[in-house]
Tab-separated table of C-alpha atoms in Angstrom:
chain	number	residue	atom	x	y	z
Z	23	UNK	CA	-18.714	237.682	74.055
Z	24	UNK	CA	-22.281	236.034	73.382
Z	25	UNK	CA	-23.540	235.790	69.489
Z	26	UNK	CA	-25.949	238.143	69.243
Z	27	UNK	CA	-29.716	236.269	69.067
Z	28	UNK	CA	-29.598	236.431	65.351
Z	29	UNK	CA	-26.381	234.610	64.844
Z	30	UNK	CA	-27.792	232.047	67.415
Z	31	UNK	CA	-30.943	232.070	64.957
Z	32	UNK	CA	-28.782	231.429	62.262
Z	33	UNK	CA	-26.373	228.931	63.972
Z	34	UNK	CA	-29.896	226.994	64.638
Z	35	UNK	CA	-31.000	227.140	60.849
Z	36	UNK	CA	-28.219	225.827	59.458
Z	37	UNK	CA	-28.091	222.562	61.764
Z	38	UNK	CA	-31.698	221.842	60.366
Z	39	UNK	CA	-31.750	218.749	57.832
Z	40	UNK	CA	-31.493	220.530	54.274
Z	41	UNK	CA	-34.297	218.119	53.372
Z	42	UNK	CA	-36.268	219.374	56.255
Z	43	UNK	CA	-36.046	222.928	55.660
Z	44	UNK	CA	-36.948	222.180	51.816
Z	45	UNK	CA	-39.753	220.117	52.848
Z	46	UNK	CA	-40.939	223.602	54.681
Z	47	UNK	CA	-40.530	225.345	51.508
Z	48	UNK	CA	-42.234	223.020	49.584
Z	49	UNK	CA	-45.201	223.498	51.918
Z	50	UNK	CA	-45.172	227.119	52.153
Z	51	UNK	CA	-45.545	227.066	48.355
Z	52	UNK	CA	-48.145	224.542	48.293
Z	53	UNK	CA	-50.485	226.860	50.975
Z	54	UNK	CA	-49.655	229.708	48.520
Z	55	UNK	CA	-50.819	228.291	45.535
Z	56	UNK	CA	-53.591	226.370	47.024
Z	57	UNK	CA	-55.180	229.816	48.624
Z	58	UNK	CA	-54.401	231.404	45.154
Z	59	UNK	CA	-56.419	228.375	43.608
Z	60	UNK	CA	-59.177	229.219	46.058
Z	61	UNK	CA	-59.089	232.777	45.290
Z	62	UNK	CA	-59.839	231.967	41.606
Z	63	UNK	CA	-62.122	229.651	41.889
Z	64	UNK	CA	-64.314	232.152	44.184
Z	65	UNK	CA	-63.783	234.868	41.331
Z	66	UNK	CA	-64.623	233.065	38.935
Z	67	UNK	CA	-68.099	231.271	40.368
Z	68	UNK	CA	-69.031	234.885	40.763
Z	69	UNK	CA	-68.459	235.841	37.599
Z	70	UNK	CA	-70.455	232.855	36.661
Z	71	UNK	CA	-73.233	233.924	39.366
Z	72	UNK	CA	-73.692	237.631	37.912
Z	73	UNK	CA	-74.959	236.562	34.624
Z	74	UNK	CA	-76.954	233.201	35.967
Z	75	UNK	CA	-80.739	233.392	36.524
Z	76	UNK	CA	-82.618	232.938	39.622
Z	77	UNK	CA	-85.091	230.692	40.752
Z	78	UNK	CA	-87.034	232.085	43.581
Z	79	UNK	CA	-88.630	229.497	45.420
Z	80	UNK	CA	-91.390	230.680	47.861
Z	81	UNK	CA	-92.779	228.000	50.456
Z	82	UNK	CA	-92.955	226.110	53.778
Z	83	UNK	CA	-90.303	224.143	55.149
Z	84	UNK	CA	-90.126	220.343	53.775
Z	85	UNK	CA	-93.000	221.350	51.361
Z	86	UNK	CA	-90.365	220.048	48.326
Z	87	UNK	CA	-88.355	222.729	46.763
Z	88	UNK	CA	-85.013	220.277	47.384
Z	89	UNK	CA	-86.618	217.908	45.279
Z	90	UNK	CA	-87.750	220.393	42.754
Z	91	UNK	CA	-84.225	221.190	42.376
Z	92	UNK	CA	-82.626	218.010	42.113
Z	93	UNK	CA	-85.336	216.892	39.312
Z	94	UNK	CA	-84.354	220.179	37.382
Z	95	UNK	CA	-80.773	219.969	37.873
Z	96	UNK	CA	-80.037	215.697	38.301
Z	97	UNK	CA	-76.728	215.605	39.342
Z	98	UNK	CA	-75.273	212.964	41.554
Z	99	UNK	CA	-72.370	214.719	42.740
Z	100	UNK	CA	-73.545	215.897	46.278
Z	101	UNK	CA	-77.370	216.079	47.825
Z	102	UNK	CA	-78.471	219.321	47.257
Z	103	UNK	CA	-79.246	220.500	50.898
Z	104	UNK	CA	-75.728	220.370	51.225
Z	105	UNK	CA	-75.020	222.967	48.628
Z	106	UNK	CA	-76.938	226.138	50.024
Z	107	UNK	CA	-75.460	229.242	51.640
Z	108	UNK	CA	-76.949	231.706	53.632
Z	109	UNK	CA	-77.806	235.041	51.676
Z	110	UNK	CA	-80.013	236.297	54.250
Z	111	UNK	CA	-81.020	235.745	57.781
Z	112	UNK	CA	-83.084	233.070	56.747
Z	113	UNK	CA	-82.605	232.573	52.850
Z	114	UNK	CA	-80.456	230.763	51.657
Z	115	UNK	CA	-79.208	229.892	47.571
Z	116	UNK	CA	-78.015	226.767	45.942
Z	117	UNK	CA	-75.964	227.299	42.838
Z	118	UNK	CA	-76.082	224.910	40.099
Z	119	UNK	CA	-72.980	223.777	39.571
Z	120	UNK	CA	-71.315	225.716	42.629
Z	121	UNK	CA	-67.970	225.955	40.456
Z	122	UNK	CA	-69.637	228.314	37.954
Z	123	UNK	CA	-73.129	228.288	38.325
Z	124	UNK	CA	-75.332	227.780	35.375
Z	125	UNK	CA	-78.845	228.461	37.008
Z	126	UNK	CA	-79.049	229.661	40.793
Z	127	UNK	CA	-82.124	228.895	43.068
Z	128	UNK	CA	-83.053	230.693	45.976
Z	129	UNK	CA	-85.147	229.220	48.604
Z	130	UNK	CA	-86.688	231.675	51.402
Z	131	UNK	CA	-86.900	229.313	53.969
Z	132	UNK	CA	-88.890	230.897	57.538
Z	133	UNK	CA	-92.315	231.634	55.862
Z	134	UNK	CA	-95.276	230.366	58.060
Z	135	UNK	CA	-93.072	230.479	61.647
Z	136	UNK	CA	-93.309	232.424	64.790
Z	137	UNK	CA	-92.048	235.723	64.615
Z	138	UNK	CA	-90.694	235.699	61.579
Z	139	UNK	CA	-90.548	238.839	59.574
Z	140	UNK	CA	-90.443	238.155	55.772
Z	141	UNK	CA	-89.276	241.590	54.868
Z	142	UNK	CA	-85.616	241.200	54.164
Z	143	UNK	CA	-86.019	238.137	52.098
Z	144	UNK	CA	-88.468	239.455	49.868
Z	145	UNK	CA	-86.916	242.562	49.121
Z	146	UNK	CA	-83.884	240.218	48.303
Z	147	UNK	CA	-85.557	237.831	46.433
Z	148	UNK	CA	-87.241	240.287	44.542
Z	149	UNK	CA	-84.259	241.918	43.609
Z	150	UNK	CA	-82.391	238.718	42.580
Z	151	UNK	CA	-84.935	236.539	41.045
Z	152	UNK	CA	-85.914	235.816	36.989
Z	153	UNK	CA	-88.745	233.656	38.434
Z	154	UNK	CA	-91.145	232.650	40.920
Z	155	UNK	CA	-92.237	229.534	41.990
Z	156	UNK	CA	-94.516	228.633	45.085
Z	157	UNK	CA	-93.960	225.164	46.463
Z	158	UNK	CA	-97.262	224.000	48.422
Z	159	UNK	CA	-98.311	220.613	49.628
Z	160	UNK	CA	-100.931	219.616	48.276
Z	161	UNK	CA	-103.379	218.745	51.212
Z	162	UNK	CA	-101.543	221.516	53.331
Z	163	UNK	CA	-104.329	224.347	53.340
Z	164	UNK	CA	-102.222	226.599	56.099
Z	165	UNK	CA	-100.789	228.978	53.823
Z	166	UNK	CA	-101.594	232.659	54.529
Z	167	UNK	CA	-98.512	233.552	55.304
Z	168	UNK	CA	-97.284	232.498	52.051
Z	169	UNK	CA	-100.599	234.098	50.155
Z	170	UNK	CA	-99.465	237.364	52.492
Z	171	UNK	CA	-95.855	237.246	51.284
Z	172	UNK	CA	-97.018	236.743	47.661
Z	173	UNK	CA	-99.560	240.069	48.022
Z	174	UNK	CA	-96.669	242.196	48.753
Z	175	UNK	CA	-94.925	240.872	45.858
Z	176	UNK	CA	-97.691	241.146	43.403
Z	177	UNK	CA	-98.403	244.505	44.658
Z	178	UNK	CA	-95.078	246.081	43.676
Z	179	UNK	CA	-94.464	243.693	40.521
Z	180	UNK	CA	-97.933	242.901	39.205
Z	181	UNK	CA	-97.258	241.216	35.959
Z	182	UNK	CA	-94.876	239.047	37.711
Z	183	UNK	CA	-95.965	235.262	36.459
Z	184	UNK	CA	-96.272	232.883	39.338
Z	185	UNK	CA	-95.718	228.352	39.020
Z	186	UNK	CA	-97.884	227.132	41.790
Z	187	UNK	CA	-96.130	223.589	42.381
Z	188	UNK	CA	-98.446	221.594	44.167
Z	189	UNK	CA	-96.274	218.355	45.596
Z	190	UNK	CA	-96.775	214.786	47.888
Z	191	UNK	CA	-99.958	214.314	46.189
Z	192	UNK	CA	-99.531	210.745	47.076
Z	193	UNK	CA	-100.115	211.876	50.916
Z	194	UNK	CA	-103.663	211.975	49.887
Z	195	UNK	CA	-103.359	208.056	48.099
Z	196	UNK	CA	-104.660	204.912	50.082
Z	197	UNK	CA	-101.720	202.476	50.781
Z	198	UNK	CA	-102.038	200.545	47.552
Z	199	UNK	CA	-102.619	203.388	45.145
Z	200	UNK	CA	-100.079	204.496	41.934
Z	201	UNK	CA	-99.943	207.496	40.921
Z	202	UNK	CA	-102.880	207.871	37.868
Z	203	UNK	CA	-101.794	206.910	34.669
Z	204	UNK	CA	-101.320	208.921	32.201
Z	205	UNK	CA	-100.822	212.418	34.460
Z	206	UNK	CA	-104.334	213.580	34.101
Z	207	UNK	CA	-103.550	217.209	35.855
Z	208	UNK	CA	-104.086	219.053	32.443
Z	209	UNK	CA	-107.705	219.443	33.665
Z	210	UNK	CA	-109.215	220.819	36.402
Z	211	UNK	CA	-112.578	218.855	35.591
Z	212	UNK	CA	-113.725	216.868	39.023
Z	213	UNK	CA	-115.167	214.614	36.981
Z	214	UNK	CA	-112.359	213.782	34.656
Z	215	UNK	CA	-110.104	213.747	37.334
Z	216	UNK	CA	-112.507	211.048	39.303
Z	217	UNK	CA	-112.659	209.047	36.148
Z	218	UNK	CA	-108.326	208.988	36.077
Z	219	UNK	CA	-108.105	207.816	39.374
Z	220	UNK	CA	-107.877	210.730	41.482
Z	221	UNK	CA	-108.995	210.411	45.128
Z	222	UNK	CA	-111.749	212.711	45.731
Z	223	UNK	CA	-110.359	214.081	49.062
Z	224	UNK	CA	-107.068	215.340	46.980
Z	225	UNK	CA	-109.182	216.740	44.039
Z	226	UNK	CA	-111.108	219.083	46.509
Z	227	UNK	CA	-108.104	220.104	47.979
Z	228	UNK	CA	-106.258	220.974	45.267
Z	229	UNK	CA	-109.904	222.796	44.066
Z	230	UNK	CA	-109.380	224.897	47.543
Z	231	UNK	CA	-105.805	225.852	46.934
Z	232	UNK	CA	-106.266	227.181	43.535
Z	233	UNK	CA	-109.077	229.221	44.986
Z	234	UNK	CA	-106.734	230.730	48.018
Z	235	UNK	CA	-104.722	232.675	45.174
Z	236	UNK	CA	-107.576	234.333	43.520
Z	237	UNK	CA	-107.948	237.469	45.217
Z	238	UNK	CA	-103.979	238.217	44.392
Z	239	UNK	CA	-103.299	241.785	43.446
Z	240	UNK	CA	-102.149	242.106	39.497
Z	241	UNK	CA	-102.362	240.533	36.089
Z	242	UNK	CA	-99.791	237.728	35.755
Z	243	UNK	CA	-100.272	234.460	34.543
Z	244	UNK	CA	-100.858	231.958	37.413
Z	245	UNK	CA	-100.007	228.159	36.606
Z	246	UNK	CA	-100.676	225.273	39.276
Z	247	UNK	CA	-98.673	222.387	38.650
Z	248	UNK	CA	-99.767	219.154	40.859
Z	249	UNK	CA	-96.423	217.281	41.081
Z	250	UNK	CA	-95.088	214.033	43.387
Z	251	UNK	CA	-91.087	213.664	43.046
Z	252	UNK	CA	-90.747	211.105	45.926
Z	253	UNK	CA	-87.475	208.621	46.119
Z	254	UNK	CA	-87.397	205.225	44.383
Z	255	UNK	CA	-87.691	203.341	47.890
Z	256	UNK	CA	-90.480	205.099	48.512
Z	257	UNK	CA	-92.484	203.027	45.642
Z	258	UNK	CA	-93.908	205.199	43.596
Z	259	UNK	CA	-93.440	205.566	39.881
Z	260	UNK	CA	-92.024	207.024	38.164
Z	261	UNK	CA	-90.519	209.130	41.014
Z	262	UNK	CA	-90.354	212.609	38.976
Z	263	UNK	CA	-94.491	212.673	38.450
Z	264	UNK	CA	-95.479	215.400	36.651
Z	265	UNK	CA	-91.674	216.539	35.768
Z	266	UNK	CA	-93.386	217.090	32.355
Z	267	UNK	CA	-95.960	219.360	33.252
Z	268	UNK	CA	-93.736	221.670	35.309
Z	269	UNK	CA	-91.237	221.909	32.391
Z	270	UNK	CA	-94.229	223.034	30.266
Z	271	UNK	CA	-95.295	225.288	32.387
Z	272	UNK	CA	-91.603	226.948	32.530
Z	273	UNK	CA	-91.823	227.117	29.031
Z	274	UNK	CA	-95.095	228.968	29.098
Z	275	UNK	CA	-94.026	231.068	32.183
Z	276	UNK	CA	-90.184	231.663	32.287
Z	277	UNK	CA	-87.832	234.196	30.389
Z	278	UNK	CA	-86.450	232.840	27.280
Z	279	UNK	CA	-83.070	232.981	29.525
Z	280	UNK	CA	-83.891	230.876	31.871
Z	281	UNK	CA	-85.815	228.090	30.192
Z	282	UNK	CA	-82.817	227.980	27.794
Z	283	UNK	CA	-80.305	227.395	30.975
Z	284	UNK	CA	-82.387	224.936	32.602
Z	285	UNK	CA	-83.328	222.268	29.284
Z	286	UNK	CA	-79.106	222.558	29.139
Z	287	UNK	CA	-79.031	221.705	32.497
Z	288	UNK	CA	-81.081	218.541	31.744
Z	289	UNK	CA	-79.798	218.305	28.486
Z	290	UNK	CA	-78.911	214.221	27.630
Z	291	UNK	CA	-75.622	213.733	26.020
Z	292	UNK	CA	-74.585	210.052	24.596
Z	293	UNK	CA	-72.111	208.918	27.139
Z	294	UNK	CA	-72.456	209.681	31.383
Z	295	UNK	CA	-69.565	211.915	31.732
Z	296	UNK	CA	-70.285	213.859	29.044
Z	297	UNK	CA	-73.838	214.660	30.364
Z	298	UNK	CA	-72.246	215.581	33.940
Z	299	UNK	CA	-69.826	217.924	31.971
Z	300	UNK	CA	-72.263	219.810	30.470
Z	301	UNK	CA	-74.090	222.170	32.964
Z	302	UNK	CA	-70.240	222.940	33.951
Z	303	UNK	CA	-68.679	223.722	30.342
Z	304	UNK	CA	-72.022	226.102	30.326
Z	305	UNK	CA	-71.536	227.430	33.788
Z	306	UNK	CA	-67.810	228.305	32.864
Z	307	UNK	CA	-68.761	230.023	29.210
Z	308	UNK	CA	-71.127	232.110	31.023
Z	309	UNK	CA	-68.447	233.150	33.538
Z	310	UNK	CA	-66.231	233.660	30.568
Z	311	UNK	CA	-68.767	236.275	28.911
Z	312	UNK	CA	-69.562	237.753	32.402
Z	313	UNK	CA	-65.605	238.794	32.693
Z	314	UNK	CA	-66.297	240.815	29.265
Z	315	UNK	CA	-69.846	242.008	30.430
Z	316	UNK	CA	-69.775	242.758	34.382
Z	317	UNK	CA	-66.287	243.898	35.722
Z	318	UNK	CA	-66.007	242.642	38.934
Z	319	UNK	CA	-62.894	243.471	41.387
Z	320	UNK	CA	-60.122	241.453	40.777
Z	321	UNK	CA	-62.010	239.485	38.191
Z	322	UNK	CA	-59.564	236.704	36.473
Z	323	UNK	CA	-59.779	236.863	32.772
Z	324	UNK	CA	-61.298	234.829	30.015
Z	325	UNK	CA	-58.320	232.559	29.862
Z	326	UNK	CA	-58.060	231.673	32.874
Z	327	UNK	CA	-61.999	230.690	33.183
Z	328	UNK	CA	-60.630	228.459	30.016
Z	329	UNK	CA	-57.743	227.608	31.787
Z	330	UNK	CA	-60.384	226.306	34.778
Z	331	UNK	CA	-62.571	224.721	32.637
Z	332	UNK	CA	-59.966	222.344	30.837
Z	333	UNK	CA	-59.085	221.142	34.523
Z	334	UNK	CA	-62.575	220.417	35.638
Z	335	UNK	CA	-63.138	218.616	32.537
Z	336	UNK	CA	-59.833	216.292	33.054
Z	337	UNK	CA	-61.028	215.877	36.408
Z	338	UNK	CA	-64.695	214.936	35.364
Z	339	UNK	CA	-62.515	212.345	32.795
Z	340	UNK	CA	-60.213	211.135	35.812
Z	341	UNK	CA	-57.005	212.145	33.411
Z	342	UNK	CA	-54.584	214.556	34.752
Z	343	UNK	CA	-54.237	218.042	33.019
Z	344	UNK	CA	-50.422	218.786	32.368
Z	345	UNK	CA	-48.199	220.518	30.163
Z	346	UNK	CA	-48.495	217.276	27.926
Z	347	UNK	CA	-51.743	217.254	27.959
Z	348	UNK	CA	-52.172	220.738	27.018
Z	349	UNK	CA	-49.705	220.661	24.241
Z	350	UNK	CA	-51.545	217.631	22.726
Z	351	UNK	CA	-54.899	219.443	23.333
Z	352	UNK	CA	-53.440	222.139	21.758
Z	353	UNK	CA	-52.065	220.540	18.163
Z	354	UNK	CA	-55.707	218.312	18.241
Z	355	UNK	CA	-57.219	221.408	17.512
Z	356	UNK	CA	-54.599	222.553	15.149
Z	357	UNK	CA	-52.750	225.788	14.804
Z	358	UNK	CA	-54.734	228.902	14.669
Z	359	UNK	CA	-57.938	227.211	15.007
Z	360	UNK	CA	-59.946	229.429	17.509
Z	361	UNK	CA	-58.635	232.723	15.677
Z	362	UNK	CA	-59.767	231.610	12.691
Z	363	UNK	CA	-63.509	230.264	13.630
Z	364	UNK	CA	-63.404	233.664	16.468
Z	365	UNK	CA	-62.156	235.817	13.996
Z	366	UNK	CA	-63.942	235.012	10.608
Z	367	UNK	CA	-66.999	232.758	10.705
Z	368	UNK	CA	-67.861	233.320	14.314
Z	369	UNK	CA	-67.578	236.884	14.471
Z	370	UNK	CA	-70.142	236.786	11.608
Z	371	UNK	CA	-72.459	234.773	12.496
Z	372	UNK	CA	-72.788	236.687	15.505
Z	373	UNK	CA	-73.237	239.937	13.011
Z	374	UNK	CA	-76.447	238.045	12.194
Z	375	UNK	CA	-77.357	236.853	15.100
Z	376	UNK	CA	-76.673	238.942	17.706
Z	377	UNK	CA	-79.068	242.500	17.208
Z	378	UNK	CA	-76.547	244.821	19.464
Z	379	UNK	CA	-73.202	243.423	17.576
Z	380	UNK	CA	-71.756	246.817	16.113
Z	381	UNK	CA	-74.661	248.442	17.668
Z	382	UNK	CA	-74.481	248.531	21.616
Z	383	UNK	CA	-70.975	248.389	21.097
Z	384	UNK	CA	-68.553	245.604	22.641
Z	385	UNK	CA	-69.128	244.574	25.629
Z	386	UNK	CA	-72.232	242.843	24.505
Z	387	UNK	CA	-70.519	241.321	21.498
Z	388	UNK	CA	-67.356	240.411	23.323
Z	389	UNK	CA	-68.957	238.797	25.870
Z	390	UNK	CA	-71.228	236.797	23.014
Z	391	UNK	CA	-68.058	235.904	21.950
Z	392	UNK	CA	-66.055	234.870	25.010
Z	393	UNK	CA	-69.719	232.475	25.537
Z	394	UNK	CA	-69.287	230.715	22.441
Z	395	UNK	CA	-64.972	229.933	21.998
Z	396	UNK	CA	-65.380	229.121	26.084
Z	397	UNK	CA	-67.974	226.693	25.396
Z	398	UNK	CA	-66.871	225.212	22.126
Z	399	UNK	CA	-63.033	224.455	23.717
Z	400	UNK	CA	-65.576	222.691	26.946
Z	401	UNK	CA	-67.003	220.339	24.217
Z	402	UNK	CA	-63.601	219.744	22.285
Z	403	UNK	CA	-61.786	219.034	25.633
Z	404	UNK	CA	-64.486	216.456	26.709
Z	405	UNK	CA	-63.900	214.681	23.322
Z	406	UNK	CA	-60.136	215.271	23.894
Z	407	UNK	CA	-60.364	213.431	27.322
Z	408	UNK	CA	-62.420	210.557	26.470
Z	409	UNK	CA	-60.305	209.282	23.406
Z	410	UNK	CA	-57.045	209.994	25.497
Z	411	UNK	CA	-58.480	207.838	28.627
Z	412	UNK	CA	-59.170	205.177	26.229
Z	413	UNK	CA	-55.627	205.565	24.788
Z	414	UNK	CA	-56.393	207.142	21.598
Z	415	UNK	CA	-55.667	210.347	19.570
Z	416	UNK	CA	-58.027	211.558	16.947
Z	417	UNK	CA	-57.306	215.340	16.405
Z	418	UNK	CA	-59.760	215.047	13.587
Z	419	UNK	CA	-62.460	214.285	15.890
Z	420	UNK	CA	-61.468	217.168	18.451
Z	421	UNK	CA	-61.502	219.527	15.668
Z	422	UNK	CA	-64.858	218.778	14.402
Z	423	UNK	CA	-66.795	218.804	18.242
Z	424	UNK	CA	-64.972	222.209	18.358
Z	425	UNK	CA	-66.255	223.326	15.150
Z	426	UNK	CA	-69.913	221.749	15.679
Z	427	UNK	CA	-70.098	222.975	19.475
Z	428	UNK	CA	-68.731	226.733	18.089
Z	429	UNK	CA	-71.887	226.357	15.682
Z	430	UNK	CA	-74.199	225.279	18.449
Z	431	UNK	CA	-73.281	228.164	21.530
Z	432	UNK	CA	-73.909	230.924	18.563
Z	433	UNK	CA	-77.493	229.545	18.039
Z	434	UNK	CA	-77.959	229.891	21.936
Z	435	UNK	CA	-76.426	233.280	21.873
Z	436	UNK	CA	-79.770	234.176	20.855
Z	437	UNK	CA	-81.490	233.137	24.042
Z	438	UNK	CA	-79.122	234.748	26.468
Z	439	UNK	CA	-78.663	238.779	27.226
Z	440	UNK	CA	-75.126	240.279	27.367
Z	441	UNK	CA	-75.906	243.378	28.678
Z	442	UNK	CA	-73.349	246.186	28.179
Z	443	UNK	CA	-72.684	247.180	31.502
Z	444	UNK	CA	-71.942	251.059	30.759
Z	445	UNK	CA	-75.358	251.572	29.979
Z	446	UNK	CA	-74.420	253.309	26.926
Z	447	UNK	CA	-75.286	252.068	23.578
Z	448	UNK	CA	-73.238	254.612	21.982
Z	449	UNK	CA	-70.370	252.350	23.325
């Protein structure tokens, strides 16, 4: 009588190499947790993206919002084309850094083509963005559709504040020209500017595209910023011209928020890896606080965003991120040390500090909270990971970046909303 097909099946399984059929095992698991991995790391970038501000930048293809971009965020890790997504049709957003974005910038990419119909971008944009800045070249003087898209804006938010960047200035140079030194952009003087070493044709242009905005409908502050961030083999120096300028017209223009997020993204630290760390431990403390603030489906919990961070750190620090590792993470910053800052001295400081704390009720507060401990253990694991590269242990040292960098996220507590998300300040 024949075996039935599933004794045959099982006949066949058990002539298979034990090895072999563990090896398959082994695999299976490895997919699993990999996709789970993935999963995580999606949930918690948009954690990280709910609480981020946006940068809505409005112009022409190649007119230099990339490069705008990389001089606010410098980051040698990938170029930064390669780090948009599609939103829209034909916008598309670059997240800063993509595993838990710190800042987010949103480009709107099809203004000033053929049959293009702005509509859905803009009512994204609008709906997304903290700020608005116009990217124009400077001797480019086709821009209606860009003064058209910026009319329907204006009419619906008229107090919105606009950066004009003006960029490639040195388009408008003769062969052997610099740029003019010192950056004599603060005036709009045709004279002055003719004494610094402006060509003449570039000065009247730039005259003509402050004029072309204005007729604009509403009252916000409009800032024109003549910038020329070019690449070092291109000649020019420095290559970030008029970096300054732009950041002082952010600080004039921008949210508190935002201004705060972008000088950390740029913030100098004393040692390279350290400095590249930074815009993520920040990216990963505001996904922390977002998973108190904004519930979003399936949305992993603080310690696991801690949990995250620690790896990305290790990996930034080329050390792996085990069990031992942990544990000696763990008795560096000494038994009961995060309850005790969390519990006494940071909860408060962040009485004083924070306005809603006891007020607007938790989620605010927690979400202060779940900022500053994610941030502090960011900057005591990146002190951690150095000294145990280099071979070393000095728990004292760990303990005191964690204390320090606990003292410095509940300054910028003050600089960042936690909205409670019910609405409800009786909560």
């Amino acid at each position: 009588m024949p075996k039935s097909d599933n004794g045959v099946f099982a006949q066949a399984w058990k002539r298979l190499p034990w090895s072999q059929r563990s090896r398959n095992t082994e695999t299976d698991r490895q997919k699993t947790a990999q996709a789970q991995e993935l999963r995580e790391d999606e949930r918690v970038a948009e954690q990280a993206r709910s609480l981020a501000p946006v940068v809505w930048l409005l112009g022409k293809v190649q007119s230099g919002k990339s490069s705008i971009i990389r001089a606010l965020t410098p980051t040698a890790d990938a170029p930064v084309g390669s780090g948009f997504r599609p939103c829209t049709a034909s916008a598309r957003i670059y997240d800063f850094p993509p595993e838990a974005p710190l800042i987010r910038f949103l480009d709107t990419r099809g203004l000033g083509e053929a049959s293009y119909d702005p509509s859905e971008d803009l009512a994204f944009a609008e709906a997304h963005a903290n700020l608005l800045i116009v990217v124009i070249k400077a001797l480019d003087h086709q821009q209606q559709a860009i003064i058209d898209a910026l009319k329907q804006v204006r009419q619906r938010h008229s107090s919105w504040p606009i950066i004009v960047a003006q960029t490639s200035l040195h388009e408008a140079y003769d062969p052997s020209m610099q740029h003019p030194d010192p950056y004599p952009f603060a005036t709009t003087d045709p004279s002055k500017l003719a004494a610094a070493g402006v060509p003449n044709d570039l000065i009247r242009s730039l005259a003509h595209q402050r004029r072309m905005f204005e007729n604009l409908p509403g009252d916000g502050l409009i800032a024109f910023v003549p910038i020329d961030f070019t690449k070092p083999e291109d000649g020019y120096k420095p290559v970030e011209y008029g970096l300054t300028a732009l950041h002082e017209a952010l600080e004039r223009i921008a949210p508190q928020a935002l201004v705060t997020a972008l000088t950390e993204a740029r913030s100098d630290a004393d040692e390279p890896i350290r400095r590249r760390a930074r815009p993520y431990i920040l990216g990963y403390a505001t996904a922390a606080a977002a998973a108190d603030v904004v519930p979003i489906a399936g949305a992993v919990a603080v310690p696991a965003v801690q949990a995250k961070l620690l790896h990305k750190v290790a990996e930034l620090y080329g050390i792996p991120w085990d069990r031992r590792a942990y544990a000696e993470f763990a008795a560096a910053l000494g038994g009961g040390l995060l309850a005790r800052y969390a519990g006494s001295y940071g909860i408060r400081q962040l009485a004083k500090l924070i306005p809603v704390y006891g007020q607007t009720a938790g989620a605010a507060a927690a979400a202060a909270m779940s900022f500053t401990t994610t941030y502090a253990l960011g900057r005591a694991a990146c002190v951690f990971a150095r000294r145990r590269k280099a071979g070393s242990s000095e728990p004292g040292a760990v303990r005191l970046a964690y204390a320090e960098a606990l003292a410095e996220a509940l300054r910028m507590v003050k600089d960042r909303e936690f909205p409670n998300p019910s609405g409800d300040s009786s909560k």
